[in-house]
CSV table of C-alpha atoms in Angstrom, one decimal:
chain,number,residue,atom,x,y,z
Z,16,MET,CA,-27.2,-25.5,8.5
Z,17,GLU,CA,-27.3,-22.3,10.5
Z,18,ILE,CA,-24.8,-20.2,12.0
Z,19,THR,CA,-24.4,-17.0,13.9
Z,20,THR,CA,-21.1,-14.8,12.8
Z,21,GLU,CA,-19.2,-13.5,15.9
Z,22,LYS,CA,-16.3,-11.3,14.4
Z,23,ILE,CA,-14.4,-10.5,11.3
Z,24,ALA,CA,-11.3,-12.0,10.8
Z,25,PHE,CA,-8.0,-10.6,8.8
Z,26,GLY,CA,-8.7,-10.9,5.1
Z,27,GLY,CA,-12.4,-10.0,5.5
Z,28,ASN,CA,-14.1,-13.1,6.1
Z,29,CYS,CA,-16.4,-13.6,9.3
Z,30,ILE,CA,-16.0,-16.1,11.8
Z,31,GLY,CA,-18.6,-18.5,13.5
Z,32,LYS,CA,-18.7,-21.8,15.2
Z,33,ILE,CA,-20.5,-25.0,14.7
Z,34,ALA,CA,-19.8,-27.7,17.2
Z,35,GLY,CA,-16.8,-25.7,18.3
Z,36,LYS,CA,-15.1,-25.6,15.0
Z,37,ASN,CA,-14.2,-22.1,13.3
Z,38,VAL,CA,-16.1,-21.6,10.0
Z,39,PHE,CA,-15.2,-18.8,7.7
Z,40,VAL,CA,-17.9,-17.2,5.8
Z,41,PRO,CA,-17.1,-14.6,3.1
Z,42,PHE,CA,-19.5,-11.6,2.5
Z,43,ALA,CA,-21.0,-11.9,6.0
Z,44,VAL,CA,-21.2,-9.3,8.7
Z,45,PRO,CA,-20.4,-10.0,12.2
Z,46,GLY,CA,-23.7,-10.5,14.4
Z,47,GLU,CA,-25.8,-12.1,11.3
Z,48,LYS,CA,-27.6,-15.4,11.6
Z,49,LEU,CA,-27.0,-17.2,8.4
Z,50,GLU,CA,-28.0,-20.4,6.4
Z,51,ILE,CA,-24.9,-21.6,5.1
Z,52,GLU,CA,-23.2,-24.6,3.1
Z,53,ILE,CA,-19.8,-26.0,3.9
Z,54,VAL,CA,-17.6,-25.8,0.7
Z,55,GLU,CA,-14.3,-26.6,2.0
Z,56,SER,CA,-13.3,-28.7,5.3
Z,57,LYS,CA,-9.8,-28.4,6.9
Z,58,ARG,CA,-8.8,-30.0,10.1
Z,59,ASP,CA,-9.0,-26.8,12.0
Z,60,TYR,CA,-11.7,-24.9,10.2
Z,61,ASP,CA,-14.1,-25.0,7.7
Z,62,VAL,CA,-15.1,-22.3,4.6
Z,63,ALA,CA,-18.9,-21.9,4.1
Z,64,LYS,CA,-21.0,-19.8,1.6
Z,65,ILE,CA,-24.3,-18.0,2.5
Z,66,LEU,CA,-27.3,-19.8,1.2
Z,67,LYS,CA,-29.7,-17.2,3.0
Z,68,ILE,CA,-29.4,-14.3,5.3
Z,69,LEU,CA,-31.9,-15.1,8.1
Z,70,GLU,CA,-31.2,-12.3,10.4
Z,71,PRO,CA,-29.1,-9.3,8.6
Z,72,SER,CA,-26.8,-7.0,10.5
Z,73,GLU,CA,-27.9,-3.4,10.8
Z,74,ASN,CA,-24.4,-2.8,9.3
Z,75,ARG,CA,-25.1,-4.7,6.1
Z,76,THR,CA,-25.9,-2.4,2.8
Z,77,GLU,CA,-26.5,-3.3,-0.8
Z,78,PRO,CA,-23.5,-3.2,-3.0
Z,79,LEU,CA,-23.1,-0.4,-5.6
Z,80,CYS,CA,-21.1,-2.7,-7.9
Z,81,PRO,CA,-22.9,-5.1,-10.5
Z,82,TYR,CA,-19.7,-7.0,-10.5
Z,83,TYR,CA,-19.7,-7.4,-6.8
Z,84,GLN,CA,-18.6,-11.2,-5.5
Z,85,LYS,CA,-17.7,-11.9,-9.1
Z,86,CYS,CA,-14.8,-9.5,-9.6
Z,87,GLY,CA,-11.7,-10.2,-7.4
Z,88,GLY,CA,-11.1,-6.8,-5.9
Z,89,CYS,CA,-13.6,-5.4,-3.4
Z,90,ASN,CA,-14.7,-8.0,-0.3
Z,91,MET,CA,-16.4,-5.3,2.0
Z,92,MET,CA,-18.9,-3.3,-0.3
Z,93,HIS,CA,-21.5,-5.3,1.5
Z,94,ILE,CA,-20.9,-3.5,5.0
Z,95,LYS,CA,-22.0,0.2,5.5
Z,96,PRO,CA,-18.6,2.3,4.8
Z,97,GLU,CA,-18.4,3.9,8.6
Z,98,ALA,CA,-18.7,0.0,10.0
Z,99,GLN,CA,-15.9,-1.0,7.2
Z,100,GLN,CA,-13.6,1.2,8.7
Z,101,GLU,CA,-14.1,0.2,12.5
Z,102,TYR,CA,-13.7,-3.6,11.4
Z,103,ARG,CA,-10.5,-2.5,9.7
Z,104,LYS,CA,-9.4,-0.8,12.8
Z,105,SER,CA,-10.2,-3.9,15.0
Z,106,MET,CA,-8.1,-5.9,12.5
Z,107,LEU,CA,-5.3,-3.6,13.1
Z,108,ARG,CA,-5.5,-3.6,16.5
Z,109,GLU,CA,-5.9,-7.3,17.1
Z,110,SER,CA,-2.5,-7.9,15.0
Z,111,PHE,CA,-0.6,-5.7,17.1
Z,112,GLU,CA,-2.2,-6.8,20.6
Z,113,ARG,CA,-1.4,-10.2,19.2
Z,114,CYS,CA,2.5,-9.5,19.3
Z,115,GLY,CA,2.1,-7.8,22.8
Z,116,VAL,CA,2.0,-4.2,21.8
Z,117,GLN,CA,0.0,-1.7,23.7
Z,118,VAL,CA,-2.1,0.2,21.1
Z,119,PRO,CA,-3.2,3.8,21.7
Z,120,GLU,CA,-6.3,4.8,19.9
Z,121,ILE,CA,-6.1,4.2,16.4
Z,122,GLN,CA,-6.7,7.4,14.1
Z,123,ILE,CA,-8.1,7.0,10.5
Z,124,VAL,CA,-6.8,8.5,7.5
Z,125,SER,CA,-9.4,8.4,5.0
Z,126,GLY,CA,-11.0,9.9,1.8
Z,127,GLU,CA,-13.8,9.0,-0.5
Z,128,ASN,CA,-15.5,5.7,-0.1
Z,129,TYR,CA,-15.9,5.5,-4.0
Z,130,ASP,CA,-14.3,7.1,-7.0
Z,131,TYR,CA,-10.8,6.9,-5.5
Z,132,ARG,CA,-8.9,4.4,-7.2
Z,133,CYS,CA,-6.4,5.4,-10.0
Z,134,ARG,CA,-4.3,2.4,-10.7
Z,135,PHE,CA,-5.3,-0.8,-12.0
Z,136,GLN,CA,-3.8,-4.1,-13.2
Z,137,LEU,CA,-6.2,-5.6,-16.0
Z,138,ASN,CA,-6.0,-8.7,-17.5
Z,139,ASN,CA,-6.8,-9.0,-21.2
Z,140,GLY,CA,-8.5,-5.8,-20.9
Z,141,GLY,CA,-10.7,-6.6,-17.7
Z,142,LEU,CA,-10.6,-7.4,-14.2
Z,143,SER,CA,-10.0,-10.8,-13.0
Z,144,GLU,CA,-12.9,-12.8,-11.5
Z,145,ARG,CA,-12.5,-14.1,-8.1
Z,146,ALA,CA,-11.0,-17.7,-7.6
Z,147,SER,CA,-10.9,-18.4,-11.3
Z,148,ASN,CA,-8.6,-17.4,-14.5
Z,149,ARG,CA,-11.6,-15.9,-16.3
Z,150,THR,CA,-12.0,-12.1,-16.9
Z,151,ILE,CA,-14.8,-9.9,-16.4
Z,152,PRO,CA,-14.6,-7.2,-19.4
Z,153,VAL,CA,-15.9,-4.4,-17.0
Z,154,GLU,CA,-17.1,-1.2,-18.5
Z,155,LYS,CA,-17.1,1.0,-15.3
Z,156,CYS,CA,-15.9,0.4,-11.6
Z,157,VAL,CA,-17.4,2.1,-8.9
Z,158,VAL,CA,-14.4,2.6,-6.8
Z,159,ALA,CA,-12.4,4.0,-9.8
Z,160,GLU,CA,-11.6,7.4,-10.3
Z,161,ASN,CA,-13.7,9.3,-12.9
Z,162,SER,CA,-10.7,9.6,-15.4
Z,163,VAL,CA,-10.2,5.6,-15.2
Z,164,ASN,CA,-13.8,5.1,-16.1
Z,165,GLU,CA,-13.5,7.6,-18.9
Z,166,TRP,CA,-11.0,5.3,-20.3
Z,167,LEU,CA,-12.9,2.1,-19.6
Z,168,LYS,CA,-15.9,3.9,-21.5
Z,169,ASN,CA,-14.1,5.0,-24.4
Z,170,THR,CA,-11.8,2.0,-24.8
Z,171,PRO,CA,-13.8,-1.3,-26.1
Z,172,PRO,CA,-12.5,-4.4,-24.6
Z,173,HIS,CA,-11.2,-5.7,-27.7
Z,174,PHE,CA,-9.2,-2.4,-28.3
Z,175,ARG,CA,-7.5,-2.8,-24.8
Z,176,PRO,CA,-4.0,-4.3,-24.4
Z,177,GLU,CA,-4.1,-8.5,-24.3
Z,178,GLY,CA,-2.6,-10.3,-21.6
Z,179,ARG,CA,-1.4,-8.3,-18.4
Z,180,CYS,CA,-1.2,-4.5,-18.3
Z,181,HIS,CA,-0.8,-1.4,-16.2
Z,182,LEU,CA,-3.7,1.5,-16.1
Z,183,PHE,CA,-3.1,4.7,-14.3
Z,184,SER,CA,-5.2,7.6,-14.6
Z,185,SER,CA,-6.1,10.7,-12.2
Z,186,SER,CA,-7.2,14.2,-11.8
Z,187,LYS,CA,-3.9,14.9,-10.1
Z,188,VAL,CA,-1.8,13.7,-13.2
Z,189,ILE,CA,-0.3,16.5,-15.0
Z,190,SER,CA,1.4,14.7,-17.9
Z,191,ALA,CA,1.5,10.8,-19.0
Z,192,GLY,CA,4.5,9.9,-21.8
Z,193,GLY,CA,5.5,13.6,-21.7
Z,194,ASN,CA,2.1,14.7,-22.9
Z,195,SER,CA,0.2,17.2,-20.7
Z,196,SER,CA,-3.0,17.0,-22.3
Z,197,VAL,CA,-3.1,13.3,-21.7
Z,198,ASN,CA,-3.9,12.1,-18.1
Z,199,TYR,CA,-3.6,8.2,-18.3
Z,200,ALA,CA,-1.0,5.7,-19.3
Z,201,VAL,CA,-1.5,2.1,-20.1
Z,202,SER,CA,1.5,-0.3,-20.2
Z,203,ALA,CA,1.7,-4.0,-21.0
Z,204,GLU,CA,3.7,-5.9,-18.6
Z,205,GLU,CA,5.7,-7.8,-21.2
Z,206,GLN,CA,6.8,-4.7,-22.9
Z,207,LYS,CA,10.8,-4.2,-22.4
Z,208,GLN,CA,12.1,-1.6,-20.1
Z,209,GLN,CA,13.1,1.7,-21.6
Z,210,ASP,CA,16.7,2.1,-22.9
Z,211,ASN,CA,17.2,4.5,-20.1
Z,212,TYR,CA,17.4,1.5,-17.6
Z,213,ALA,CA,19.5,-0.8,-19.8
Z,214,ASN,CA,22.6,0.6,-17.3
Z,215,LEU,CA,20.6,-0.6,-14.3
Z,216,LYS,CA,20.2,-4.2,-14.9
Z,217,LYS,CA,23.6,-5.3,-13.9
Z,218,LYS,CA,23.3,-7.4,-11.0
Z,219,ASN,CA,25.1,-7.4,-7.8
Z,220,ARG,CA,26.5,-4.1,-8.5
Z,221,ASN,CA,26.4,-1.8,-5.5
Z,222,ILE,CA,25.6,1.9,-6.5
Z,223,LYS,CA,26.7,4.2,-4.1
Z,224,GLN,CA,26.1,8.0,-4.1
Z,225,VAL,CA,23.8,7.2,-7.2
Z,226,LYS,CA,23.2,11.1,-7.5
Z,227,LYS,CA,26.8,11.5,-9.0
Z,228,ARG,CA,26.3,8.7,-11.3
Z,229,TYR,CA,22.7,9.7,-12.6
Z,230,SER,CA,22.9,13.4,-12.0
Z,231,GLY,CA,20.7,15.3,-14.7
Z,232,THR,CA,19.4,11.8,-16.0
Z,233,GLN,CA,16.1,12.6,-17.7
Z,234,ILE,CA,13.3,9.8,-18.3
Z,235,SER,CA,10.8,9.8,-20.8
Z,236,GLY,CA,8.6,7.4,-22.4
Z,237,SER,CA,4.7,6.5,-23.0
Z,238,ASP,CA,4.8,4.8,-19.7
Z,239,ILE,CA,6.0,7.8,-17.5
Z,240,ILE,CA,3.5,9.2,-15.3
Z,241,THR,CA,3.7,12.5,-13.6
Z,242,VAL,CA,1.5,13.6,-10.8
Z,243,GLU,CA,1.2,16.5,-8.4
Z,244,LEU,CA,0.9,16.0,-4.8
Z,245,LEU,CA,0.6,18.8,-2.3
Z,246,GLY,CA,2.3,21.3,-5.2
Z,247,LYS,CA,5.3,18.8,-6.0
Z,248,LYS,CA,5.8,17.0,-9.0
Z,249,ILE,CA,6.5,13.5,-8.9
Z,250,SER,CA,7.4,11.1,-11.9
Z,251,PHE,CA,7.2,7.3,-12.1
Z,252,ASP,CA,6.9,4.3,-14.4
Z,253,VAL,CA,3.3,3.0,-14.6
Z,254,ARG,CA,4.6,-0.6,-14.5
Z,255,GLY,CA,6.3,0.1,-11.2
Z,256,PHE,CA,4.5,0.6,-7.8
Z,257,PHE,CA,2.8,3.9,-6.9
Z,258,GLN,CA,0.0,4.3,-4.5
Z,259,SER,CA,-3.5,3.9,-5.9
Z,260,ASN,CA,-5.2,6.4,-3.7
Z,261,LEU,CA,-3.8,10.0,-4.1
Z,262,THR,CA,-6.0,11.7,-1.7
Z,263,VAL,CA,-5.3,9.8,1.3
Z,264,LEU,CA,-1.3,9.6,0.0
Z,265,GLU,CA,-1.6,13.4,0.4
Z,266,LYS,CA,-3.0,13.1,3.8
Z,267,SER,CA,-0.4,10.3,5.1
Z,268,ILE,CA,2.6,12.4,3.9
Z,269,GLN,CA,1.3,15.2,6.1
Z,270,GLU,CA,0.9,12.9,9.1
Z,271,ILE,CA,4.2,11.3,8.4
Z,272,CYS,CA,6.1,14.8,8.5
Z,273,ARG,CA,4.0,16.2,11.2
Z,274,GLY,CA,6.3,16.7,14.1
Z,275,LEU,CA,9.6,15.8,12.6
Z,276,VAL,CA,12.7,17.8,13.7
Z,277,GLY,CA,16.3,17.6,13.2
Z,278,LYS,CA,19.2,17.8,10.5
Z,279,SER,CA,19.2,14.5,9.3
Z,280,VAL,CA,16.8,12.1,7.8
Z,281,LEU,CA,16.8,8.3,6.3
Z,282,ASP,CA,14.2,7.1,3.8
Z,283,MET,CA,14.5,3.5,3.9
Z,284,TYR,CA,12.9,1.6,1.0
Z,285,SER,CA,12.5,5.0,-0.7
Z,286,GLY,CA,11.1,3.7,-3.7
Z,287,CYS,CA,10.9,6.9,-6.4
Z,288,GLY,CA,11.5,9.2,-3.5
Z,289,THR,CA,7.9,10.3,-2.8
Z,290,PHE,CA,8.3,10.9,0.9
Z,291,SER,CA,12.0,12.2,0.6
Z,292,MET,CA,10.3,15.0,-1.7
Z,293,PHE,CA,8.6,16.3,1.4
Z,294,LEU,CA,11.2,15.5,4.0
Z,295,ALA,CA,13.7,17.3,2.2
Z,296,ASP,CA,11.7,20.5,3.5
Z,297,TYR,CA,12.2,19.7,6.8
Z,298,PHE,CA,15.9,18.3,7.0
Z,299,GLU,CA,19.3,19.4,5.7
Z,300,LYS,CA,20.6,16.0,5.1
Z,301,LEU,CA,18.6,13.5,3.2
Z,302,THR,CA,19.7,9.7,2.6
Z,303,LEU,CA,18.0,7.3,0.3
Z,304,VAL,CA,18.0,3.7,0.3
Z,305,GLU,CA,16.3,1.6,-2.3
Z,306,HIS,CA,17.4,-1.6,-3.9
Z,307,ASN,CA,15.0,-1.2,-7.2
Z,308,ARG,CA,17.3,0.7,-9.4
Z,309,ASP,CA,14.7,1.7,-11.7
Z,310,ALA,CA,12.8,3.4,-8.8
Z,311,LEU,CA,16.0,5.0,-7.6
Z,312,VAL,CA,16.5,6.6,-11.2
Z,313,PHE,CA,13.2,8.3,-10.8
Z,314,ALA,CA,14.1,9.3,-7.2
Z,315,GLU,CA,17.2,11.0,-8.7
Z,316,GLN,CA,14.9,12.8,-11.1
Z,317,ASN,CA,12.4,13.8,-8.9
Z,318,LEU,CA,14.9,15.2,-6.2
Z,319,SER,CA,16.8,17.1,-9.0
Z,320,GLY,CA,18.4,20.2,-7.2
Z,321,ILE,CA,17.7,18.8,-3.8
Z,322,LYS,CA,20.7,18.0,-1.8
Z,323,HIS,CA,20.8,14.2,-0.9
Z,324,GLU,CA,22.6,11.1,-1.1
Z,325,SER,CA,21.4,7.7,-2.5
Z,326,PHE,CA,22.3,4.2,-2.1
Z,327,GLY,CA,21.3,1.6,-4.6
Z,328,LEU,CA,21.3,-1.3,-2.1
Z,329,SER,CA,19.0,-3.8,-0.2
Z,330,GLY,CA,18.1,-2.4,3.2
Z,331,ALA,CA,19.9,-5.4,4.7
Z,332,LYS,CA,23.2,-4.5,2.9
Z,333,TRP,CA,23.0,-0.8,3.7
Z,334,ALA,CA,22.5,-1.8,7.4
Z,335,GLU,CA,25.3,-4.1,7.6
Z,336,SER,CA,27.7,-1.4,6.1
Z,337,ASN,CA,26.6,1.4,7.8
Z,338,LYS,CA,26.0,0.1,11.7
Z,339,ASP,CA,27.4,3.5,12.8
Z,340,SER,CA,25.3,5.8,11.0
Z,341,TYR,CA,23.1,8.1,13.0
Z,342,PHE,CA,20.1,10.1,11.9
Z,343,ASP,CA,17.5,12.4,13.7
Z,344,ALA,CA,14.7,10.4,12.3
Z,345,VAL,CA,14.1,7.7,9.9
Z,346,VAL,CA,10.9,7.1,7.6
Z,347,ILE,CA,10.7,3.3,6.6
Z,348,ASP,CA,8.2,1.7,4.2
Z,349,PRO,CA,9.4,-1.6,3.6
Z,350,PRO,CA,7.4,-4.2,1.1
Z,351,ARG,CA,4.8,-6.8,2.5
Z,352,SER,CA,7.4,-8.9,3.9
Z,353,GLY,CA,8.3,-6.1,6.6
Z,354,MET,CA,11.5,-4.8,7.7
Z,355,GLU,CA,14.6,-6.9,6.8
Z,356,LEU,CA,16.2,-8.6,10.0
Z,357,GLU,CA,19.5,-6.4,9.6
Z,358,VAL,CA,17.2,-3.2,9.2
Z,359,ARG,CA,15.4,-4.1,12.4
Z,360,LYS,CA,18.5,-4.7,14.2
Z,361,TYR,CA,20.1,-1.5,13.0
Z,362,LEU,CA,17.0,0.7,14.3
Z,363,CYS,CA,17.1,-1.2,17.6
Z,364,SER,CA,20.8,-0.3,18.2
Z,365,SER,CA,21.0,3.0,16.6
Z,366,LYS,CA,18.5,4.7,19.2
Z,367,ILE,CA,17.3,7.1,16.3
Z,368,PRO,CA,14.8,9.2,18.3
Z,369,GLN,CA,12.1,9.5,15.7
Z,370,ILE,CA,10.8,6.7,13.6
Z,371,ARG,CA,7.8,6.8,11.1
Z,372,SER,CA,7.1,3.3,9.9
Z,373,VAL,CA,4.5,2.6,7.1
Z,374,SER,CA,3.3,-0.8,6.3
Z,375,CYS,CA,0.8,-2.5,3.8
Z,376,ASP,CA,0.7,-5.8,5.9
Z,377,PRO,CA,-0.5,-5.7,9.6
Z,378,ALA,CA,0.9,-8.7,10.6
Z,379,THR,CA,4.5,-8.0,9.7
Z,380,HIS,CA,3.9,-4.2,10.9
Z,381,ALA,CA,3.0,-5.4,14.3
Z,382,ARG,CA,6.2,-7.8,14.5
Z,383,ASP,CA,8.6,-5.0,13.4
Z,384,ILE,CA,6.9,-2.6,16.0
Z,385,ALA,CA,6.9,-5.2,18.9
Z,386,GLU,CA,10.7,-5.4,18.2
Z,387,LEU,CA,11.1,-1.8,18.3
Z,388,VAL,CA,9.1,-1.3,21.4
Z,389,SER,CA,11.0,-3.9,23.2
Z,390,ALA,CA,14.4,-2.1,22.3
Z,391,GLY,CA,13.0,1.0,24.2
Z,392,TYR,CA,11.0,2.7,21.5
Z,393,LYS,CA,7.6,4.0,22.4
Z,394,LEU,CA,4.4,3.6,20.2
Z,395,GLU,CA,3.2,7.3,20.3
Z,396,ARG,CA,0.3,7.2,17.5
Z,397,LEU,CA,-0.9,4.6,15.2
Z,398,TYR,CA,-2.8,5.3,12.3
Z,399,LEU,CA,-5.3,3.3,9.7
Z,400,LEU,CA,-4.2,4.6,6.4
Z,401,ASP,CA,-7.7,4.0,4.9
Z,402,PHE,CA,-6.5,3.4,1.0
Z,403,TYR,CA,-8.8,1.1,-0.1
Z,404,PRO,CA,-12.4,1.2,1.0
Z,405,ASN,CA,-14.6,-1.6,0.5
Z,406,THR,CA,-11.8,-4.0,0.5
Z,407,SER,CA,-10.2,-5.7,3.6
Z,408,HIS,CA,-6.7,-4.1,2.7
Z,409,ILE,CA,-5.1,-2.5,5.6
Z,410,GLU,CA,-2.3,-0.1,5.6
Z,411,SER,CA,-1.1,1.5,8.4
Z,412,LEU,CA,1.4,4.3,10.2
Z,413,ALA,CA,3.3,3.9,13.1
Z,414,VAL,CA,4.8,6.9,14.9
Z,415,LEU,CA,7.5,5.9,17.3
Z,416,THR,CA,9.9,7.9,19.7
Z,417,ARG,CA,12.6,7.3,22.3
Z,418,GLU,CA,14.5,9.6,24.7
Z,419,ILE,CA,17.8,10.4,23.6
Z,420,GLU,CA,20.4,9.3,25.9
């Protein structure tokens, strides 16, 4: 069975048609003529695998990774890097246009195409095989930072932690577990949290002005990583979330802060305070909202000596109880599900003149921005934050403004 692929869809698979029915083809490139086999058939679409490439695209290239198509990580390494970026831009643009948002020229914030990733989740010492429960005992990952590959090289699979574990290593790490001569931390997911967090586990407890409660808190332990970004030191737990491409993170921070003015700023979904560390250079009043109390304790330590206030609340609860709060700017970085409904309503009614919206999901990002645009905001700039080359993962930054009434 033959097919000619037409476009790349969100998720990285290419789409073609056979007898009018959409067929998704993994590891294809738009414009290729392929011999395929249908491996899954649904009412509205089919899924196929490539048997033979009859007419390859000029954008096809030979993957550098020996585990490619076996490992569950990268899925665009068969495409030339420059073309990959254009395809990710087109997926981002389509997500916004589908929601009725007029999109300006998308700018790209990028770094290296290989040797960039510093954060991994390992499974029984290796990487998960695609579409299976098996593990690939990798010795080197071509997208990993050199320090990660040093750890993989020097730590044979049978010496690596069993089960799920977290690995973080980078040239930007200045200490791990309090040791300035170590640039990595590895922690099993099953390991209990440090005793420092015990008082944070009480549920349904609204912590307001956390700085007063945890002022001077110092966190230590083998799972603590400290990195230096743009001259600032930021600490976090290797088991928590932190970006995996620190070079692109530094460039993204600069774009987020570019052009911001005023006296007060809200950092919504602040995490360990990464953005707040830099926003403090631009604003007199700094407010953080973060429901994850573990992350908030790190934010308190990172912001030690910097005037700020923190709220250990979900975005929804904070928005409901602070409807009349006004700021000169908001930086918001929600989870994949996007801004909570209450947060969207708050932003739409608050008429805050400057919003920087960061997202790891173009569909929910487009939904949120469409609602803000309908409320009177203008999408000034849209960025593809290219954190994960060789994958179809898309992160984005939207810069919105509105006239002060």
